[in-house]
Amino acid sequence: MGMDAPAELGSFLRTRRAGLRPEDVGLVAYGTRRRVPGLRREELAQLAGVSAAYYTRLEQGQSTGASDGVLDAIARALRLSPDERAHLSNLARPPRAARRPAPRAGSARPATRRLIAAMDGVPAVVLDHRFDVLAWNPLGHALIAGHLPADAPERPAARPNTQRMLFLDPHTRELYPDWPGEARRAVSSLRVAAGAHPDDRRLAELIGELSMKSPEFAALWSRHPVRRCAFGTKSFHHPLVGPLELDFEMTRLPDSGGQGLLMYGAEPGSPSEAALRLLAREAGTFYAP
């Protein structure tokens, strides 16, 4: 079985409702004692223009097929970001395609493998929607998992998973100076994936494993963070070359079943570029300036 979408919907709505105070949204808070943190269901329903009974059924997972208008109104009332609004829609009305069994473990296309192999000086990693590593070039391997065999992605039963590594692999934990920030970013991305693929049994198993083995993951997961982390900057403290400050971009590959190409780069002329060039030499690759 995959994720329980109605239960996830209720959890998501409750966490967002708890994060808003009446004064935040222009409501008068009578009295000083409130039994629940944040907005009451009745207050949220009032803001969204729906009945309290309907909103309660929605939060309890007893109502399906909410219209776009209702979901938009609830999203506005909860002040959701675009990513959170899309997540709300996925949970309230799971995509028809997601109801089909999730694909088996896939592999990167030969053309994609040739592409990343030709990316001299650019760490590149191909991930599926579960964050399993399907392929990496030598510099991508050296950057994020040099302590693992280079051919690890070729073995489907034991493929590295960037989420599992982050929370359960001590070598990976030491790679990120701001590990708490990296963990929040990872869980936010995993929430997006879980909402888009609610029937993916293997994805649900990964979440269950991390929840059982990592109290830090369980605490973050319970807060229901949702954000597509497709670009930004990451700090590394690499065991071979020391500090690195790298930009990253995640590009979705077309017609690939949700695979993404994760690439890193350094600012020209920066110490990080010099360190990346050194790492490229250590990885046996040629760095093209």
mmCIF file of C-alpha atoms in Angstrom:
data_model
loop_
_atom_site.group_PDB
_atom_site.id
_atom_site.type_symbol
_atom_site.label_atom_id
_atom_site.label_comp_id
_atom_site.label_asym_id
_atom_site.label_seq_id
_atom_site.Cartn_x
_atom_site.Cartn_y
_atom_site.Cartn_z
ATOM 1 C CA MET A 1 0.000 0.000 0.000
ATOM 2 C CA GLY A 2 1.033 3.623 -0.526
ATOM 3 C CA MET A 3 0.259 6.687 1.522
ATOM 4 C CA ASP A 4 -3.149 7.137 3.147
ATOM 5 C CA ALA A 5 -4.173 10.282 1.246
ATOM 6 C CA PRO A 6 -7.211 11.172 3.433
ATOM 7 C CA ALA A 7 -5.112 10.883 6.599
ATOM 8 C CA GLU A 8 -2.306 12.886 5.013
ATOM 9 C CA LEU A 9 -4.809 15.555 3.948
ATOM 10 C CA GLY A 10 -6.088 15.878 7.502
ATOM 11 C CA SER A 11 -2.580 16.097 8.909
ATOM 12 C CA PHE A 12 -1.587 18.742 6.375
ATOM 13 C CA LEU A 13 -4.643 20.911 7.031
ATOM 14 C CA ARG A 14 -4.242 20.647 10.805
ATOM 15 C CA THR A 15 -0.578 21.662 10.751
ATOM 16 C CA ARG A 16 -1.314 24.671 8.566
ATOM 17 C CA ARG A 17 -4.368 25.668 10.608
ATOM 18 C CA ALA A 18 -2.317 25.415 13.813
ATOM 19 C CA GLY A 19 0.261 27.781 12.348
ATOM 20 C CA LEU A 20 -2.174 30.697 11.978
ATOM 21 C CA ARG A 21 -3.466 32.917 14.761
ATOM 22 C CA PRO A 22 -6.788 34.743 14.550
ATOM 23 C CA GLU A 23 -5.052 38.107 14.524
ATOM 24 C CA ASP A 24 -2.886 36.956 11.606
ATOM 25 C CA VAL A 25 -5.954 36.732 9.385
ATOM 26 C CA GLY A 26 -7.985 39.632 10.730
ATOM 27 C CA LEU A 27 -10.264 37.719 13.103
ATOM 28 C CA VAL A 28 -11.144 38.985 16.554
ATOM 29 C CA ALA A 29 -9.928 36.586 19.242
ATOM 30 C CA TYR A 30 -12.393 36.745 22.120
ATOM 31 C CA GLY A 31 -10.804 35.851 25.415
ATOM 32 C CA THR A 32 -7.267 34.728 26.035
ATOM 33 C CA ARG A 33 -7.665 30.992 26.550
ATOM 34 C CA ARG A 34 -7.922 28.778 23.496
ATOM 35 C CA ARG A 35 -8.004 25.008 23.659
ATOM 36 C CA VAL A 36 -6.273 24.528 20.320
ATOM 37 C CA PRO A 37 -3.249 26.255 18.784
ATOM 38 C CA GLY A 38 -3.939 28.428 15.799
ATOM 39 C CA LEU A 39 -7.292 28.764 14.084
ATOM 40 C CA ARG A 40 -10.317 26.713 15.012
ATOM 41 C CA ARG A 41 -12.013 24.718 12.277
ATOM 42 C CA GLU A 42 -14.984 27.047 12.414
ATOM 43 C CA GLU A 43 -12.758 30.083 11.936
ATOM 44 C CA LEU A 44 -10.957 28.543 8.980
ATOM 45 C CA ALA A 45 -14.288 27.571 7.408
ATOM 46 C CA GLN A 46 -15.529 31.128 7.873
ATOM 47 C CA LEU A 47 -12.455 32.542 6.147
ATOM 48 C CA ALA A 48 -12.798 30.080 3.258
ATOM 49 C CA GLY A 49 -16.522 30.649 2.855
ATOM 50 C CA VAL A 50 -17.499 27.011 3.399
ATOM 51 C CA SER A 51 -19.609 25.433 6.101
ATOM 52 C CA ALA A 52 -17.893 24.265 9.261
ATOM 53 C CA ALA A 53 -19.435 20.817 8.782
ATOM 54 C CA TYR A 54 -18.025 20.514 5.250
ATOM 55 C CA TYR A 55 -14.557 21.638 6.309
ATOM 56 C CA THR A 56 -14.606 19.209 9.227
ATOM 57 C CA ARG A 57 -15.458 16.325 6.893
ATOM 58 C CA LEU A 58 -12.647 17.387 4.564
ATOM 59 C CA GLU A 59 -10.119 17.529 7.397
ATOM 60 C CA GLN A 60 -11.276 14.144 8.659
ATOM 61 C CA GLY A 61 -10.889 12.575 5.228
ATOM 62 C CA GLN A 62 -14.625 11.982 4.838
ATOM 63 C CA SER A 63 -15.166 14.213 1.813
ATOM 64 C CA THR A 64 -13.658 13.633 -1.628
ATOM 65 C CA GLY A 65 -13.822 15.483 -4.912
ATOM 66 C CA ALA A 66 -13.562 19.019 -3.531
ATOM 67 C CA SER A 67 -13.862 21.569 -6.331
ATOM 68 C CA ASP A 68 -11.035 23.825 -7.450
ATOM 69 C CA GLY A 69 -12.984 26.770 -6.059
ATOM 70 C CA VAL A 70 -13.208 25.237 -2.588
ATOM 71 C CA LEU A 71 -9.552 24.210 -2.573
ATOM 72 C CA ASP A 72 -8.488 27.658 -3.764
ATOM 73 C CA ALA A 73 -10.549 29.279 -1.013
ATOM 74 C CA ILE A 74 -9.021 27.033 1.648
ATOM 75 C CA ALA A 75 -5.543 27.653 0.248
ATOM 76 C CA ARG A 76 -6.076 31.418 0.422
ATOM 77 C CA ALA A 77 -7.419 31.174 3.970
ATOM 78 C CA LEU A 78 -4.406 29.128 5.041
ATOM 79 C CA ARG A 79 -2.026 31.381 3.111
ATOM 80 C CA LEU A 80 -0.503 28.425 1.288
ATOM 81 C CA SER A 81 2.432 28.769 -1.071
ATOM 82 C CA PRO A 82 2.043 27.571 -4.686
ATOM 83 C CA ASP A 83 3.820 24.325 -3.788
ATOM 84 C CA GLU A 84 1.537 23.806 -0.801
ATOM 85 C CA ARG A 85 -1.521 24.562 -2.943
ATOM 86 C CA ALA A 86 -0.488 21.879 -5.443
ATOM 87 C CA HIS A 87 0.125 19.469 -2.569
ATOM 88 C CA LEU A 88 -3.336 20.192 -1.171
ATOM 89 C CA SER A 89 -4.868 19.375 -4.541
ATOM 90 C CA ASN A 90 -2.895 16.113 -4.802
ATOM 91 C CA LEU A 91 -4.081 15.018 -1.368
ATOM 92 C CA ALA A 92 -7.694 16.107 -1.803
ATOM 93 C CA ARG A 93 -7.998 14.737 -5.324
ATOM 94 C CA PRO A 94 -5.186 12.266 -6.060
ATOM 95 C CA PRO A 95 -4.339 12.303 -9.778
ATOM 96 C CA ARG A 96 -5.922 9.472 -11.711
ATOM 97 C CA ALA A 97 -2.495 8.446 -13.006
ATOM 98 C CA ALA A 98 -1.225 8.096 -9.450
ATOM 99 C CA ARG A 99 -3.861 5.450 -8.757
ATOM 100 C CA ARG A 100 -2.084 3.050 -11.093
ATOM 101 C CA PRO A 101 0.712 0.934 -9.616
ATOM 102 C CA ALA A 102 3.978 2.819 -9.391
ATOM 103 C CA PRO A 103 6.628 1.787 -11.932
ATOM 104 C CA ARG A 104 9.253 -0.739 -10.970
ATOM 105 C CA ALA A 105 12.809 0.321 -10.381
ATOM 106 C CA GLY A 106 13.927 2.040 -13.561
ATOM 107 C CA SER A 107 17.215 3.102 -15.027
ATOM 108 C CA ALA A 108 18.649 6.172 -16.648
ATOM 109 C CA ARG A 109 18.440 6.277 -20.437
ATOM 110 C CA PRO A 110 21.669 5.598 -22.335
ATOM 111 C CA ALA A 111 21.502 9.108 -23.812
ATOM 112 C CA THR A 112 21.227 10.581 -20.313
ATOM 113 C CA ARG A 113 24.219 8.575 -19.177
ATOM 114 C CA ARG A 114 26.242 9.848 -22.126
ATOM 115 C CA LEU A 115 25.160 13.393 -21.346
ATOM 116 C CA ILE A 116 26.312 13.364 -17.727
ATOM 117 C CA ALA A 117 29.535 11.548 -18.674
ATOM 118 C CA ALA A 118 30.335 14.447 -21.016
ATOM 119 C CA MET A 119 29.744 17.082 -18.308
ATOM 120 C CA ASP A 120 33.390 17.692 -17.374
ATOM 121 C CA GLY A 121 33.695 19.713 -14.185
ATOM 122 C CA VAL A 122 29.968 19.490 -13.400
ATOM 123 C CA PRO A 123 28.856 17.065 -10.685
ATOM 124 C CA ALA A 124 25.720 15.407 -12.066
ATOM 125 C CA VAL A 125 23.363 12.825 -10.557
ATOM 126 C CA VAL A 126 20.228 11.211 -12.021
ATOM 127 C CA LEU A 127 17.500 10.556 -9.439
ATOM 128 C CA ASP A 128 14.100 8.942 -9.709
ATOM 129 C CA HIS A 129 11.020 10.332 -7.933
ATOM 130 C CA ARG A 130 11.903 8.270 -4.838
ATOM 131 C CA PHE A 131 15.376 9.882 -4.703
ATOM 132 C CA ASP A 132 17.115 6.639 -5.674
ATOM 133 C CA VAL A 133 20.373 7.322 -7.537
ATOM 134 C CA LEU A 134 20.068 5.867 -11.038
ATOM 135 C CA ALA A 135 23.378 7.200 -12.366
ATOM 136 C CA TRP A 136 26.106 9.694 -11.604
ATOM 137 C CA ASN A 137 29.195 10.931 -13.341
ATOM 138 C CA PRO A 138 32.587 10.549 -11.613
ATOM 139 C CA LEU A 139 32.471 14.049 -10.146
ATOM 140 C CA GLY A 140 28.877 13.634 -8.934
ATOM 141 C CA HIS A 141 29.877 10.398 -7.232
ATOM 142 C CA ALA A 142 32.972 12.002 -5.702
ATOM 143 C CA LEU A 143 30.975 14.965 -4.397
ATOM 144 C CA ILE A 144 28.025 13.286 -2.661
ATOM 145 C CA ALA A 145 29.063 9.681 -2.038
ATOM 146 C CA GLY A 146 32.746 9.048 -2.590
ATOM 147 C CA HIS A 147 32.678 6.522 0.258
ATOM 148 C CA LEU A 148 30.332 4.278 -1.772
ATOM 149 C CA PRO A 149 31.294 2.075 -4.745
ATOM 150 C CA ALA A 150 31.094 3.936 -8.046
ATOM 151 C CA ASP A 151 28.900 1.194 -9.516
ATOM 152 C CA ALA A 152 26.354 1.274 -6.663
ATOM 153 C CA PRO A 153 23.575 2.793 -8.851
ATOM 154 C CA GLU A 154 23.848 -0.186 -11.211
ATOM 155 C CA ARG A 155 22.507 -2.559 -8.524
ATOM 156 C CA PRO A 156 18.749 -1.879 -8.163
ATOM 157 C CA ALA A 157 18.429 -3.803 -4.894
ATOM 158 C CA ALA A 158 21.096 -1.694 -3.194
ATOM 159 C CA ARG A 159 20.951 1.642 -4.967
ATOM 160 C CA PRO A 160 21.941 4.675 -2.907
ATOM 161 C CA ASN A 161 19.000 6.840 -1.890
ATOM 162 C CA THR A 162 19.843 10.442 -1.079
ATOM 163 C CA GLN A 163 17.141 10.684 1.587
ATOM 164 C CA ARG A 164 18.252 7.496 3.346
ATOM 165 C CA MET A 165 21.880 8.586 3.143
ATOM 166 C CA LEU A 166 21.149 11.997 4.624
ATOM 167 C CA PHE A 167 19.386 10.630 7.694
ATOM 168 C CA LEU A 168 21.039 7.251 8.246
ATOM 169 C CA ASP A 169 24.578 7.459 6.813
ATOM 170 C CA PRO A 170 27.056 9.183 9.173
ATOM 171 C CA HIS A 171 29.434 9.945 6.269
ATOM 172 C CA THR A 172 26.698 11.886 4.482
ATOM 173 C CA ARG A 173 25.704 13.728 7.647
ATOM 174 C CA GLU A 174 29.268 15.002 8.026
ATOM 175 C CA LEU A 175 29.199 16.264 4.433
ATOM 176 C CA TYR A 176 26.734 19.070 5.245
ATOM 177 C CA PRO A 177 27.797 21.786 7.736
ATOM 178 C CA ASP A 178 24.169 22.926 7.946
ATOM 179 C CA TRP A 179 22.720 19.446 8.306
ATOM 180 C CA PRO A 180 19.429 20.645 9.919
ATOM 181 C CA GLY A 181 18.781 22.956 6.966
ATOM 182 C CA GLU A 182 19.590 20.215 4.481
ATOM 183 C CA ALA A 183 17.274 17.846 6.374
ATOM 184 C CA ARG A 184 14.384 20.331 6.233
ATOM 185 C CA ARG A 185 14.930 20.785 2.508
ATOM 186 C CA ALA A 186 15.009 17.019 1.955
ATOM 187 C CA VAL A 187 11.805 16.337 3.887
ATOM 188 C CA SER A 188 10.029 19.184 2.096
ATOM 189 C CA SER A 189 10.918 17.612 -1.254
ATOM 190 C CA LEU A 190 9.911 14.149 -0.069
ATOM 191 C CA ARG A 191 6.502 15.496 0.991
ATOM 192 C CA VAL A 192 5.970 16.809 -2.523
ATOM 193 C CA ALA A 193 6.881 13.405 -3.977
ATOM 194 C CA ALA A 194 4.599 11.553 -1.555
ATOM 195 C CA GLY A 195 1.657 13.796 -2.430
ATOM 196 C CA ALA A 196 2.221 13.297 -6.156
ATOM 197 C CA HIS A 197 2.630 9.498 -5.836
ATOM 198 C CA PRO A 198 0.244 8.416 -3.054
ATOM 199 C CA ASP A 199 0.028 4.805 -4.282
ATOM 200 C CA ASP A 200 3.782 4.205 -4.483
ATOM 201 C CA ARG A 201 4.419 1.359 -2.036
ATOM 202 C CA ARG A 202 8.212 1.626 -2.178
ATOM 203 C CA LEU A 203 8.074 5.342 -1.475
ATOM 204 C CA ALA A 204 5.787 4.710 1.495
ATOM 205 C CA GLU A 205 8.200 2.031 2.739
ATOM 206 C CA LEU A 206 11.094 4.501 2.551
ATOM 207 C CA ILE A 207 9.137 7.034 4.599
ATOM 208 C CA GLY A 208 8.219 4.359 7.125
ATOM 209 C CA GLU A 209 11.826 3.204 7.416
ATOM 210 C CA LEU A 210 13.106 6.725 7.984
ATOM 211 C CA SER A 211 10.349 7.466 10.496
ATOM 212 C CA MET A 212 11.298 4.375 12.502
ATOM 213 C CA LYS A 213 15.079 4.751 12.346
ATOM 214 C CA SER A 214 15.502 8.539 12.566
ATOM 215 C CA PRO A 215 13.726 10.550 15.291
ATOM 216 C CA GLU A 216 14.904 13.692 13.485
ATOM 217 C CA PHE A 217 13.159 12.619 10.296
ATOM 218 C CA ALA A 218 9.990 11.684 12.210
ATOM 219 C CA ALA A 219 9.884 15.097 13.900
ATOM 220 C CA LEU A 220 10.338 16.945 10.616
ATOM 221 C CA TRP A 221 7.830 14.739 8.784
ATOM 222 C CA SER A 222 5.151 15.417 11.405
ATOM 223 C CA ARG A 223 5.373 19.154 10.654
ATOM 224 C CA HIS A 224 4.322 18.448 7.059
ATOM 225 C CA PRO A 225 6.765 20.821 5.277
ATOM 226 C CA VAL A 226 6.083 21.118 1.548
ATOM 227 C CA ARG A 227 8.411 22.809 -0.932
ATOM 228 C CA ARG A 228 9.913 21.920 -4.292
ATOM 229 C CA CYS A 229 13.612 22.465 -3.778
ATOM 230 C CA ALA A 230 14.609 22.581 -7.440
ATOM 231 C CA PHE A 231 17.420 25.134 -7.176
ATOM 232 C CA GLY A 232 19.475 27.002 -4.638
ATOM 233 C CA THR A 233 22.821 26.867 -2.885
ATOM 234 C CA LYS A 234 24.308 24.113 -0.760
ATOM 235 C CA SER A 235 27.304 24.127 1.540
ATOM 236 C CA PHE A 236 29.556 21.098 1.787
ATOM 237 C CA HIS A 237 32.508 20.162 3.942
ATOM 238 C CA HIS A 238 34.112 17.552 1.735
ATOM 239 C CA PRO A 239 36.580 15.121 3.332
ATOM 240 C CA LEU A 240 39.026 15.512 0.419
ATOM 241 C CA VAL A 241 38.858 19.196 -0.546
ATOM 242 C CA GLY A 242 37.248 20.965 2.404
ATOM 243 C CA PRO A 243 34.555 23.671 2.186
ATOM 244 C CA LEU A 244 32.439 24.076 -0.943
ATOM 245 C CA GLU A 245 29.617 26.493 -1.690
ATOM 246 C CA LEU A 246 27.792 25.208 -4.765
ATOM 247 C CA ASP A 247 24.723 26.230 -6.703
ATOM 248 C CA PHE A 248 22.406 23.389 -7.648
ATOM 249 C CA GLU A 249 19.640 22.877 -10.193
ATOM 250 C CA MET A 250 17.232 19.960 -10.500
ATOM 251 C CA THR A 251 15.827 19.527 -14.009
ATOM 252 C CA ARG A 252 13.030 17.057 -14.692
ATOM 253 C CA LEU A 253 13.819 14.772 -17.618
ATOM 254 C CA PRO A 254 10.975 14.469 -20.168
ATOM 255 C CA ASP A 255 9.214 11.126 -20.673
ATOM 256 C CA SER A 256 11.245 9.504 -17.900
ATOM 257 C CA GLY A 257 8.628 8.626 -15.294
ATOM 258 C CA GLY A 258 9.632 11.445 -12.975
ATOM 259 C CA GLN A 259 13.418 11.212 -13.182
ATOM 260 C CA GLY A 260 15.452 14.333 -12.508
ATOM 261 C CA LEU A 261 18.957 15.538 -13.335
ATOM 262 C CA LEU A 262 20.676 17.183 -10.367
ATOM 263 C CA MET A 263 23.660 19.380 -11.268
ATOM 264 C CA TYR A 264 26.073 21.446 -9.191
ATOM 265 C CA GLY A 265 28.308 24.365 -10.081
ATOM 266 C CA ALA A 266 30.601 26.910 -8.425
ATOM 267 C CA GLU A 267 30.930 30.648 -8.926
ATOM 268 C CA PRO A 268 33.738 31.349 -11.421
ATOM 269 C CA GLY A 269 36.968 32.373 -9.753
ATOM 270 C CA SER A 270 35.782 31.383 -6.282
ATOM 271 C CA PRO A 271 37.593 29.139 -3.778
ATOM 272 C CA SER A 272 34.782 26.657 -4.321
ATOM 273 C CA GLU A 273 35.589 26.470 -8.025
ATOM 274 C CA ALA A 274 39.222 25.739 -7.169
ATOM 275 C CA ALA A 275 38.132 23.055 -4.711
ATOM 276 C CA LEU A 276 35.786 21.546 -7.290
ATOM 277 C CA ARG A 277 38.627 21.495 -9.827
ATOM 278 C CA LEU A 278 40.800 19.683 -7.277
ATOM 279 C CA LEU A 279 38.020 17.192 -6.584
ATOM 280 C CA ALA A 280 37.682 16.601 -10.318
ATOM 281 C CA ARG A 281 41.356 15.676 -10.475
ATOM 282 C CA GLU A 282 40.934 13.398 -7.472
ATOM 283 C CA ALA A 283 37.969 11.776 -9.219
ATOM 284 C CA GLY A 284 40.046 11.178 -12.350
ATOM 285 C CA THR A 285 38.057 13.590 -14.493
ATOM 286 C CA PHE A 286 39.109 16.541 -16.591
ATOM 287 C CA TYR A 287 37.877 19.924 -15.409
ATOM 288 C CA ALA A 288 37.138 22.292 -18.308
ATOM 289 C CA PRO A 289 37.383 25.903 -17.055
#
